[in-house]
C-alpha cells in the first residue's frame, strides 16, 4: 500500500492522541474500570479517660471429676473442650465451681495466662470454688474466702444440712492495670440436697443464710461505691418448673437483688429461648427451675448476658452446667 506524506502524518497524529488519552485515564484513577485507590492508613487512637473498655465476667460449674461420668461426660473427654471454650470466649474473670483436686493442675497448665485463687484445704470434700483472672490485665489487690456456715472463718459444713460437705465462697479485689479501676469478684456455690432422706427445709434455710452471708461480706469488702460481682451456682431458681414464682427463690435470690442487679433481667439476654443454666448433659426437660446459676452486679454499666451453649471439640455438653457470662463497660479512670 502506497502512503503519502499526508497519510503518514494523519496516522502518527491519531496514535499520539490515543496514547495521551489512555495516559490521562490511568493516572487519575477516575476511569469507570479503574481500581479503587488504596485507603490512607488510620492510626489506632490512644484511649482517653472518656472511653471505656469491656470486662467479661464468667461463672461456670465445670462438674467435678467422677467415675460415674463416662464417654463424652468423662473429665478426660470434657477437659480439652472446656479449655477451648475459655480460649474462645476470653473471659477476664472466671468464678468456677466444682474444681476438685485432680482438675486444678490441668486447668493451670493449659491456661497459664490465668492466675488461680484457691481455698486451702478444699478440693476433695467439697468447697471446690476457685477464682481465675487474667494476669496480663489485672493486679491482685487482696483476696479471701469463707465457709458458708455458722463459723465462716473456720472450715466447717454448711449450717444444719444433712450432709458433711463444705460449701465456700472465694473473692478478690482486682485492679485493671491500664485504668487503675478496682472491682470485687466473688464466686460461690450454695448447698443443695442430694439425698431425699435429708430435710429439704434445712437446705432452703442454708441457701438463705448463704445469700445473707455473701451479701454481708460483699458490702464489707466493696462498700457502697465500688464495682462488684457476686455469682455462682446458687442451686436456686426464681421460678418453679411450671414457670410460676418460686417463693423460696424470691426470698433467697431476692435478698441479693435488694442490693445488687441481676444480669439476666437487667441487660440484654442473648440466651436462646427455653435454655436453662443446668443442662444435666441433655437429660430431662429444660424447665425454669433449672436456671440456678446467676450473676449479680453493682456499680457497673451492663452490656449483655449470655448462656454459652456452643459445642467445643465435638463435645455437645462440656459440663452439666452451661457457662454464663456478663459483659460490662469498664470506665477508664483519669490518671
mmCIF file of C-alpha atoms in Angstrom:
data_model
loop_
_atom_site.group_PDB
_atom_site.id
_atom_site.type_symbol
_atom_site.label_atom_id
_atom_site.label_comp_id
_atom_site.label_asym_id
_atom_site.label_seq_id
_atom_site.Cartn_x
_atom_site.Cartn_y
_atom_site.Cartn_z
ATOM 1 C CA UNK A 1 0.000 0.000 0.000
ATOM 2 C CA UNK A 2 1.403 3.401 -1.009
ATOM 3 C CA UNK A 3 1.307 6.005 1.718
ATOM 4 C CA UNK A 4 1.590 9.684 1.025
ATOM 5 C CA UNK A 5 3.333 12.014 3.448
ATOM 6 C CA UNK A 6 -0.082 13.429 4.335
ATOM 7 C CA UNK A 7 -1.454 9.937 5.219
ATOM 8 C CA UNK A 8 1.563 9.115 7.334
ATOM 9 C CA UNK A 9 1.146 12.379 9.249
ATOM 10 C CA UNK A 10 -2.524 11.588 9.953
ATOM 11 C CA UNK A 11 -1.669 8.104 11.304
ATOM 12 C CA UNK A 12 1.068 9.397 13.599
ATOM 13 C CA UNK A 13 -1.189 12.170 14.949
ATOM 14 C CA UNK A 14 -4.027 9.714 15.685
ATOM 15 C CA UNK A 15 -1.729 7.349 17.583
ATOM 16 C CA UNK A 16 -0.341 10.183 19.663
ATOM 17 C CA UNK A 17 -3.824 11.342 20.641
ATOM 18 C CA UNK A 18 -4.871 7.806 21.681
ATOM 19 C CA UNK A 19 -1.797 7.362 23.848
ATOM 20 C CA UNK A 20 -2.385 10.685 25.513
ATOM 21 C CA UNK A 21 -5.989 9.781 26.289
ATOM 22 C CA UNK A 22 -5.009 6.416 27.781
ATOM 23 C CA UNK A 23 -2.334 8.040 29.884
ATOM 24 C CA UNK A 24 -4.754 10.621 31.277
ATOM 25 C CA UNK A 25 -7.322 7.961 32.239
ATOM 26 C CA UNK A 26 -4.901 5.672 34.117
ATOM 27 C CA UNK A 27 -3.163 8.397 36.129
ATOM 28 C CA UNK A 28 -6.254 9.989 37.523
ATOM 29 C CA UNK A 29 -7.930 6.778 38.718
ATOM 30 C CA UNK A 30 -11.272 8.213 37.609
ATOM 31 C CA UNK A 31 -11.998 5.825 34.749
ATOM 32 C CA UNK A 32 -15.026 3.566 35.109
ATOM 33 C CA UNK A 33 -12.888 0.409 35.240
ATOM 34 C CA UNK A 34 -10.009 1.726 37.296
ATOM 35 C CA UNK A 35 -9.348 0.183 40.788
ATOM 36 C CA UNK A 36 -10.309 1.984 43.996
ATOM 37 C CA UNK A 37 -7.393 3.928 45.457
ATOM 38 C CA UNK A 38 -5.677 2.375 48.483
ATOM 39 C CA UNK A 39 -7.143 3.824 51.707
ATOM 40 C CA UNK A 40 -4.900 6.012 53.785
ATOM 41 C CA UNK A 41 -3.884 4.083 56.932
ATOM 42 C CA UNK A 42 -5.657 5.371 60.039
ATOM 43 C CA UNK A 43 -3.638 5.090 63.257
ATOM 44 C CA UNK A 44 -5.288 3.362 66.218
ATOM 45 C CA UNK A 45 -6.424 6.096 68.610
ATOM 46 C CA UNK A 46 -4.953 6.194 72.094
ATOM 47 C CA UNK A 47 -7.669 5.544 74.734
ATOM 48 C CA UNK A 48 -8.817 8.641 76.577
ATOM 49 C CA UNK A 49 -10.461 8.924 80.000
ATOM 50 C CA UNK A 50 -13.831 9.390 78.315
ATOM 51 C CA UNK A 51 -13.657 5.952 76.700
ATOM 52 C CA UNK A 52 -14.474 2.563 78.245
ATOM 53 C CA UNK A 53 -13.161 -0.950 77.780
ATOM 54 C CA UNK A 54 -15.008 -4.215 78.209
ATOM 55 C CA UNK A 55 -14.989 -6.517 81.211
ATOM 56 C CA UNK A 56 -16.102 -10.132 80.739
ATOM 57 C CA UNK A 57 -17.192 -11.932 83.920
ATOM 58 C CA UNK A 58 -17.927 -15.676 83.769
ATOM 59 C CA UNK A 59 -19.437 -18.138 86.226
ATOM 60 C CA UNK A 60 -19.021 -21.823 85.401
ATOM 61 C CA UNK A 61 -19.667 -25.081 87.251
ATOM 62 C CA UNK A 62 -17.309 -27.415 85.368
ATOM 63 C CA UNK A 63 -18.656 -30.614 87.006
ATOM 64 C CA UNK A 64 -16.331 -32.411 89.356
ATOM 65 C CA UNK A 65 -14.321 -35.417 88.194
ATOM 66 C CA UNK A 66 -16.208 -38.613 88.995
ATOM 67 C CA UNK A 67 -16.053 -42.218 87.841
ATOM 68 C CA UNK A 68 -19.800 -42.193 87.248
ATOM 69 C CA UNK A 69 -19.316 -39.922 84.218
ATOM 70 C CA UNK A 70 -18.279 -41.980 81.195
ATOM 71 C CA UNK A 71 -17.880 -41.385 77.458
ATOM 72 C CA UNK A 72 -18.329 -37.744 76.468
ATOM 73 C CA UNK A 73 -19.310 -36.954 80.052
ATOM 74 C CA UNK A 74 -15.964 -38.034 81.494
ATOM 75 C CA UNK A 75 -13.488 -35.434 82.647
ATOM 76 C CA UNK A 76 -10.836 -36.680 80.220
ATOM 77 C CA UNK A 77 -13.242 -36.131 77.325
ATOM 78 C CA UNK A 78 -14.516 -32.765 78.519
ATOM 79 C CA UNK A 79 -11.370 -31.053 79.770
ATOM 80 C CA UNK A 80 -9.873 -30.079 76.361
ATOM 81 C CA UNK A 81 -13.284 -28.750 75.328
ATOM 82 C CA UNK A 82 -13.503 -26.620 78.481
ATOM 83 C CA UNK A 83 -10.105 -25.100 77.715
ATOM 84 C CA UNK A 84 -11.216 -24.457 74.118
ATOM 85 C CA UNK A 85 -14.334 -22.697 75.391
ATOM 86 C CA UNK A 86 -12.319 -20.407 77.647
ATOM 87 C CA UNK A 87 -9.838 -19.576 74.890
ATOM 88 C CA UNK A 88 -12.745 -18.824 72.558
ATOM 89 C CA UNK A 89 -14.852 -16.756 74.963
ATOM 90 C CA UNK A 90 -11.878 -14.968 76.569
ATOM 91 C CA UNK A 91 -13.378 -14.189 79.990
ATOM 92 C CA UNK A 92 -11.374 -11.756 82.090
ATOM 93 C CA UNK A 93 -12.526 -13.351 85.350
ATOM 94 C CA UNK A 94 -13.856 -16.870 85.925
ATOM 95 C CA UNK A 95 -15.633 -17.848 89.121
ATOM 96 C CA UNK A 96 -15.540 -21.626 88.958
ATOM 97 C CA UNK A 97 -17.345 -24.285 90.943
ATOM 98 C CA UNK A 98 -16.514 -27.981 91.464
ATOM 99 C CA UNK A 99 -12.823 -27.610 90.614
ATOM 100 C CA UNK A 100 -11.623 -30.585 92.608
ATOM 101 C CA UNK A 101 -8.034 -31.551 93.416
ATOM 102 C CA UNK A 102 -7.250 -33.599 90.257
ATOM 103 C CA UNK A 103 -8.782 -30.983 87.946
ATOM 104 C CA UNK A 104 -6.948 -27.870 89.105
ATOM 105 C CA UNK A 105 -3.412 -28.724 87.885
ATOM 106 C CA UNK A 106 -4.704 -29.371 84.367
ATOM 107 C CA UNK A 107 -6.506 -26.037 84.218
ATOM 108 C CA UNK A 108 -3.430 -24.193 85.479
ATOM 109 C CA UNK A 109 -1.164 -25.893 82.959
ATOM 110 C CA UNK A 110 -3.458 -25.344 79.985
ATOM 111 C CA UNK A 111 -4.396 -21.766 80.888
ATOM 112 C CA UNK A 112 -1.129 -20.180 82.060
ATOM 113 C CA UNK A 113 -2.437 -16.720 81.186
ATOM 114 C CA UNK A 114 -4.789 -17.000 84.188
ATOM 115 C CA UNK A 115 -3.909 -16.916 87.872
ATOM 116 C CA UNK A 116 -5.988 -19.201 90.082
ATOM 117 C CA UNK A 117 -7.046 -18.357 93.638
ATOM 118 C CA UNK A 118 -7.855 -21.496 95.627
ATOM 119 C CA UNK A 119 -9.185 -22.147 99.110
ATOM 120 C CA UNK A 120 -6.678 -24.112 101.225
ATOM 121 C CA UNK A 121 -7.905 -27.468 102.445
ATOM 122 C CA UNK A 122 -10.621 -27.815 99.816
ATOM 123 C CA UNK A 123 -10.764 -29.834 96.646
ATOM 124 C CA UNK A 124 -11.726 -33.260 97.900
ATOM 125 C CA UNK A 125 -14.532 -32.804 100.434
ATOM 126 C CA UNK A 126 -16.435 -30.020 98.718
ATOM 127 C CA UNK A 127 -15.915 -26.287 98.708
ATOM 128 C CA UNK A 128 -14.250 -26.597 95.330
ATOM 129 C CA UNK A 129 -14.580 -22.934 94.389
ATOM 130 C CA UNK A 130 -11.806 -21.099 92.568
ATOM 131 C CA UNK A 131 -11.382 -17.683 91.052
ATOM 132 C CA UNK A 132 -9.289 -17.207 87.911
ATOM 133 C CA UNK A 133 -8.236 -13.905 86.404
ATOM 134 C CA UNK A 134 -6.059 -12.694 83.547
ATOM 135 C CA UNK A 135 -2.578 -11.976 84.854
ATOM 136 C CA UNK A 136 -1.685 -9.656 81.997
ATOM 137 C CA UNK A 137 -4.630 -7.375 82.634
ATOM 138 C CA UNK A 138 -5.199 -7.278 86.385
ATOM 139 C CA UNK A 139 -3.234 -6.771 89.545
ATOM 140 C CA UNK A 140 -4.408 -8.639 92.631
ATOM 141 C CA UNK A 141 -5.100 -6.122 95.397
ATOM 142 C CA UNK A 142 -6.402 -8.569 98.005
ATOM 143 C CA UNK A 143 -8.314 -11.832 98.191
ATOM 144 C CA UNK A 144 -10.012 -14.099 100.675
ATOM 145 C CA UNK A 145 -12.530 -16.854 101.273
ATOM 146 C CA UNK A 146 -15.039 -18.061 103.813
ATOM 147 C CA UNK A 147 -17.216 -21.048 104.523
ATOM 148 C CA UNK A 148 -20.991 -20.949 104.134
ATOM 149 C CA UNK A 149 -21.636 -21.916 107.713
ATOM 150 C CA UNK A 150 -22.278 -20.594 111.201
ATOM 151 C CA UNK A 151 -18.473 -20.344 111.592
ATOM 152 C CA UNK A 152 -17.496 -18.812 108.216
ATOM 153 C CA UNK A 153 -13.845 -18.254 109.096
ATOM 154 C CA UNK A 154 -13.310 -21.854 110.199
ATOM 155 C CA UNK A 155 -13.529 -24.908 107.886
ATOM 156 C CA UNK A 156 -16.993 -26.288 108.562
ATOM 157 C CA UNK A 157 -20.032 -27.837 106.909
ATOM 158 C CA UNK A 158 -22.947 -25.722 105.766
ATOM 159 C CA UNK A 159 -25.204 -24.746 108.617
ATOM 160 C CA UNK A 160 -27.608 -27.555 109.644
ATOM 161 C CA UNK A 161 -27.853 -29.501 106.371
ATOM 162 C CA UNK A 162 -27.824 -33.301 106.295
ATOM 163 C CA UNK A 163 -24.504 -33.860 104.509
ATOM 164 C CA UNK A 164 -20.987 -33.022 105.645
ATOM 165 C CA UNK A 165 -19.742 -31.260 102.510
ATOM 166 C CA UNK A 166 -18.044 -27.896 102.670
ATOM 167 C CA UNK A 167 -19.549 -25.031 100.688
ATOM 168 C CA UNK A 168 -17.407 -21.955 100.299
ATOM 169 C CA UNK A 169 -17.038 -18.545 98.732
ATOM 170 C CA UNK A 170 -13.844 -17.092 97.249
ATOM 171 C CA UNK A 171 -13.325 -13.429 96.375
ATOM 172 C CA UNK A 172 -10.742 -10.988 95.085
ATOM 173 C CA UNK A 173 -10.301 -7.278 94.626
ATOM 174 C CA UNK A 174 -8.658 -6.740 91.243
ATOM 175 C CA UNK A 175 -7.204 -3.604 89.660
ATOM 176 C CA UNK A 176 -7.183 -3.048 85.932
ATOM 177 C CA UNK A 177 -3.565 -2.230 85.049
ATOM 178 C CA UNK A 178 -4.482 0.215 82.278
ATOM 179 C CA UNK A 179 -7.067 2.288 84.108
ATOM 180 C CA UNK A 180 -6.371 1.624 87.810
ATOM 181 C CA UNK A 181 -10.082 0.801 88.177
ATOM 182 C CA UNK A 182 -10.728 -1.623 91.040
ATOM 183 C CA UNK A 183 -13.586 -4.085 91.389
ATOM 184 C CA UNK A 184 -14.544 -7.075 93.522
ATOM 185 C CA UNK A 185 -15.377 -10.515 92.092
ATOM 186 C CA UNK A 186 -16.949 -13.100 94.405
ATOM 187 C CA UNK A 187 -17.820 -16.668 93.439
ATOM 188 C CA UNK A 188 -19.885 -19.091 95.471
ATOM 189 C CA UNK A 189 -21.702 -22.434 95.464
ATOM 190 C CA UNK A 190 -24.793 -22.762 97.671
ATOM 191 C CA UNK A 191 -25.787 -26.087 99.306
ATOM 192 C CA UNK A 192 -28.152 -28.491 97.549
ATOM 193 C CA UNK A 193 -29.927 -31.588 98.819
ATOM 194 C CA UNK A 194 -28.506 -34.670 97.080
ATOM 195 C CA UNK A 195 -30.268 -37.294 99.183
ATOM 196 C CA UNK A 196 -34.044 -37.373 99.624
ATOM 197 C CA UNK A 197 -33.648 -38.606 103.202
ATOM 198 C CA UNK A 198 -32.253 -35.209 104.221
ATOM 199 C CA UNK A 199 -34.568 -32.478 105.451
ATOM 200 C CA UNK A 200 -35.245 -30.197 102.481
ATOM 201 C CA UNK A 201 -36.160 -27.213 104.673
ATOM 202 C CA UNK A 202 -32.666 -27.256 106.163
ATOM 203 C CA UNK A 203 -31.205 -26.738 102.683
ATOM 204 C CA UNK A 204 -33.611 -23.939 101.882
ATOM 205 C CA UNK A 205 -32.627 -22.134 105.063
ATOM 206 C CA UNK A 206 -28.937 -22.831 104.368
ATOM 207 C CA UNK A 207 -29.231 -21.163 100.957
ATOM 208 C CA UNK A 208 -30.961 -18.161 102.516
ATOM 209 C CA UNK A 209 -28.228 -17.836 105.143
ATOM 210 C CA UNK A 210 -25.609 -18.268 102.398
ATOM 211 C CA UNK A 211 -27.119 -15.393 100.432
ATOM 212 C CA UNK A 212 -27.199 -13.194 103.526
ATOM 213 C CA UNK A 213 -23.603 -14.060 104.427
ATOM 214 C CA UNK A 214 -22.234 -13.440 100.913
ATOM 215 C CA UNK A 215 -24.055 -10.141 100.698
ATOM 216 C CA UNK A 216 -22.825 -9.013 104.113
ATOM 217 C CA UNK A 217 -19.226 -9.892 103.229
ATOM 218 C CA UNK A 218 -19.509 -8.184 99.841
ATOM 219 C CA UNK A 219 -20.819 -4.991 101.392
ATOM 220 C CA UNK A 220 -17.939 -5.031 103.845
ATOM 221 C CA UNK A 221 -15.351 -5.515 101.086
ATOM 222 C CA UNK A 222 -16.750 -3.327 98.313
ATOM 223 C CA UNK A 223 -18.668 -0.709 100.273
ATOM 224 C CA UNK A 224 -21.456 1.134 98.516
ATOM 225 C CA UNK A 225 -19.480 2.597 95.639
ATOM 226 C CA UNK A 226 -17.038 0.004 94.265
ATOM 227 C CA UNK A 227 -17.942 -2.085 91.217
ATOM 228 C CA UNK A 228 -18.662 -5.640 92.350
ATOM 229 C CA UNK A 229 -19.932 -9.007 91.136
ATOM 230 C CA UNK A 230 -21.456 -11.905 93.074
ATOM 231 C CA UNK A 231 -22.042 -15.074 91.094
ATOM 232 C CA UNK A 232 -22.082 -18.821 91.112
ATOM 233 C CA UNK A 233 -24.148 -21.974 91.243
ATOM 234 C CA UNK A 234 -26.716 -20.931 93.822
ATOM 235 C CA UNK A 235 -28.851 -24.057 93.415
ATOM 236 C CA UNK A 236 -31.904 -21.849 93.494
ATOM 237 C CA UNK A 237 -34.286 -20.681 90.743
ATOM 238 C CA UNK A 238 -36.655 -17.754 90.639
ATOM 239 C CA UNK A 239 -39.384 -19.915 89.079
ATOM 240 C CA UNK A 240 -40.949 -23.329 89.522
ATOM 241 C CA UNK A 241 -40.877 -25.984 86.807
ATOM 242 C CA UNK A 242 -44.203 -24.574 85.574
ATOM 243 C CA UNK A 243 -42.845 -21.043 85.342
ATOM 244 C CA UNK A 244 -44.624 -19.695 88.407
ATOM 245 C CA UNK A 245 -42.864 -17.614 91.055
ATOM 246 C CA UNK A 246 -40.919 -19.805 93.455
ATOM 247 C CA UNK A 247 -41.446 -18.447 96.962
ATOM 248 C CA UNK A 248 -38.082 -19.789 98.166
ATOM 249 C CA UNK A 249 -36.294 -18.371 95.158
ATOM 250 C CA UNK A 250 -37.938 -14.990 95.564
ATOM 251 C CA UNK A 251 -36.854 -14.931 99.202
ATOM 252 C CA UNK A 252 -33.286 -16.228 98.721
ATOM 253 C CA UNK A 253 -32.272 -14.570 95.456
ATOM 254 C CA UNK A 254 -34.351 -11.521 96.292
ATOM 255 C CA UNK A 255 -32.081 -10.950 99.296
ATOM 256 C CA UNK A 256 -29.186 -10.331 96.904
ATOM 257 C CA UNK A 257 -31.234 -8.438 94.368
ATOM 258 C CA UNK A 258 -32.303 -5.937 97.007
ATOM 259 C CA UNK A 259 -28.741 -4.544 96.891
ATOM 260 C CA UNK A 260 -27.443 -5.699 93.501
ATOM 261 C CA UNK A 261 -28.744 -6.053 89.936
ATOM 262 C CA UNK A 262 -29.391 -9.410 88.324
ATOM 263 C CA UNK A 263 -27.693 -9.770 84.938
ATOM 264 C CA UNK A 264 -30.388 -11.802 83.181
ATOM 265 C CA UNK A 265 -33.123 -9.259 83.728
ATOM 266 C CA UNK A 266 -31.086 -6.057 83.758
ATOM 267 C CA UNK A 267 -29.229 -6.281 80.434
ATOM 268 C CA UNK A 268 -29.856 -7.810 77.021
ATOM 269 C CA UNK A 269 -30.058 -11.595 77.419
ATOM 270 C CA UNK A 270 -28.605 -13.467 74.437
ATOM 271 C CA UNK A 271 -29.624 -16.855 75.834
ATOM 272 C CA UNK A 272 -31.685 -18.903 73.341
ATOM 273 C CA UNK A 273 -35.339 -19.203 74.423
ATOM 274 C CA UNK A 274 -36.044 -22.096 76.763
ATOM 275 C CA UNK A 275 -32.383 -22.725 77.633
ATOM 276 C CA UNK A 276 -31.516 -23.154 81.316
ATOM 277 C CA UNK A 277 -28.126 -22.950 83.022
ATOM 278 C CA UNK A 278 -28.301 -26.522 84.359
ATOM 279 C CA UNK A 279 -28.497 -28.896 81.396
ATOM 280 C CA UNK A 280 -27.925 -32.294 83.069
ATOM 281 C CA UNK A 281 -25.955 -33.393 79.990
ATOM 282 C CA UNK A 282 -29.126 -33.096 77.944
ATOM 283 C CA UNK A 283 -31.235 -35.251 80.246
ATOM 284 C CA UNK A 284 -34.723 -34.114 81.272
ATOM 285 C CA UNK A 285 -36.740 -31.057 80.330
ATOM 286 C CA UNK A 286 -35.282 -27.549 80.439
ATOM 287 C CA UNK A 287 -37.835 -26.098 82.822
ATOM 288 C CA UNK A 288 -37.385 -22.695 84.534
ATOM 289 C CA UNK A 289 -36.484 -24.331 87.833
ATOM 290 C CA UNK A 290 -33.150 -25.299 86.223
ATOM 291 C CA UNK A 291 -31.971 -21.698 85.975
ATOM 292 C CA UNK A 292 -29.805 -21.956 89.083
ATOM 293 C CA UNK A 293 -26.567 -20.208 88.038
ATOM 294 C CA UNK A 294 -26.643 -16.446 88.495
ATOM 295 C CA UNK A 295 -24.567 -13.275 88.172
ATOM 296 C CA UNK A 296 -25.401 -10.196 90.231
ATOM 297 C CA UNK A 297 -23.571 -6.888 89.900
ATOM 298 C CA UNK A 298 -23.456 -3.368 91.285
ATOM 299 C CA UNK A 299 -21.974 -0.029 90.179
ATOM 300 C CA UNK A 300 -21.367 -1.220 86.621
ATOM 301 C CA UNK A 301 -22.892 -0.458 83.222
ATOM 302 C CA UNK A 302 -24.023 -3.744 81.732
ATOM 303 C CA UNK A 303 -23.738 -4.644 78.041
ATOM 304 C CA UNK A 304 -25.240 -8.110 77.744
ATOM 305 C CA UNK A 305 -25.620 -11.556 79.327
ATOM 306 C CA UNK A 306 -25.086 -14.896 77.598
ATOM 307 C CA UNK A 307 -25.622 -18.556 78.422
ATOM 308 C CA UNK A 308 -22.919 -20.276 76.370
ATOM 309 C CA UNK A 309 -24.442 -23.318 74.688
ATOM 310 C CA UNK A 310 -21.852 -23.763 71.937
ATOM 311 C CA UNK A 311 -20.223 -27.165 71.431
ATOM 312 C CA UNK A 312 -16.449 -27.419 71.588
ATOM 313 C CA UNK A 313 -14.126 -30.166 70.316
ATOM 314 C CA UNK A 314 -17.241 -32.058 69.142
ATOM 315 C CA UNK A 315 -18.422 -32.327 72.764
ATOM 316 C CA UNK A 316 -22.057 -31.262 72.962
ATOM 317 C CA UNK A 317 -22.102 -30.713 76.734
ATOM 318 C CA UNK A 318 -18.772 -29.624 78.200
ATOM 319 C CA UNK A 319 -20.367 -29.800 81.674
ATOM 320 C CA UNK A 320 -23.749 -30.488 83.213
ATOM 321 C CA UNK A 321 -23.980 -26.698 83.581
ATOM 322 C CA UNK A 322 -23.597 -24.141 80.814
ATOM 323 C CA UNK A 323 -21.122 -21.321 81.419
ATOM 324 C CA UNK A 324 -22.780 -17.926 81.861
ATOM 325 C CA UNK A 325 -21.128 -14.586 81.155
ATOM 326 C CA UNK A 326 -21.859 -10.924 81.767
ATOM 327 C CA UNK A 327 -20.181 -8.146 79.807
ATOM 328 C CA UNK A 328 -19.958 -4.685 81.335
ATOM 329 C CA UNK A 329 -18.201 -1.466 80.456
ATOM 330 C CA UNK A 330 -15.086 -0.747 82.439
ATOM 331 C CA UNK A 331 -14.605 3.024 82.816
ATOM 332 C CA UNK A 332 -11.095 4.271 82.190
ATOM 333 C CA UNK A 333 -10.042 6.326 85.206
ATOM 334 C CA UNK A 334 -8.206 9.605 84.805
ATOM 335 C CA UNK A 335 -4.537 9.476 85.695
#
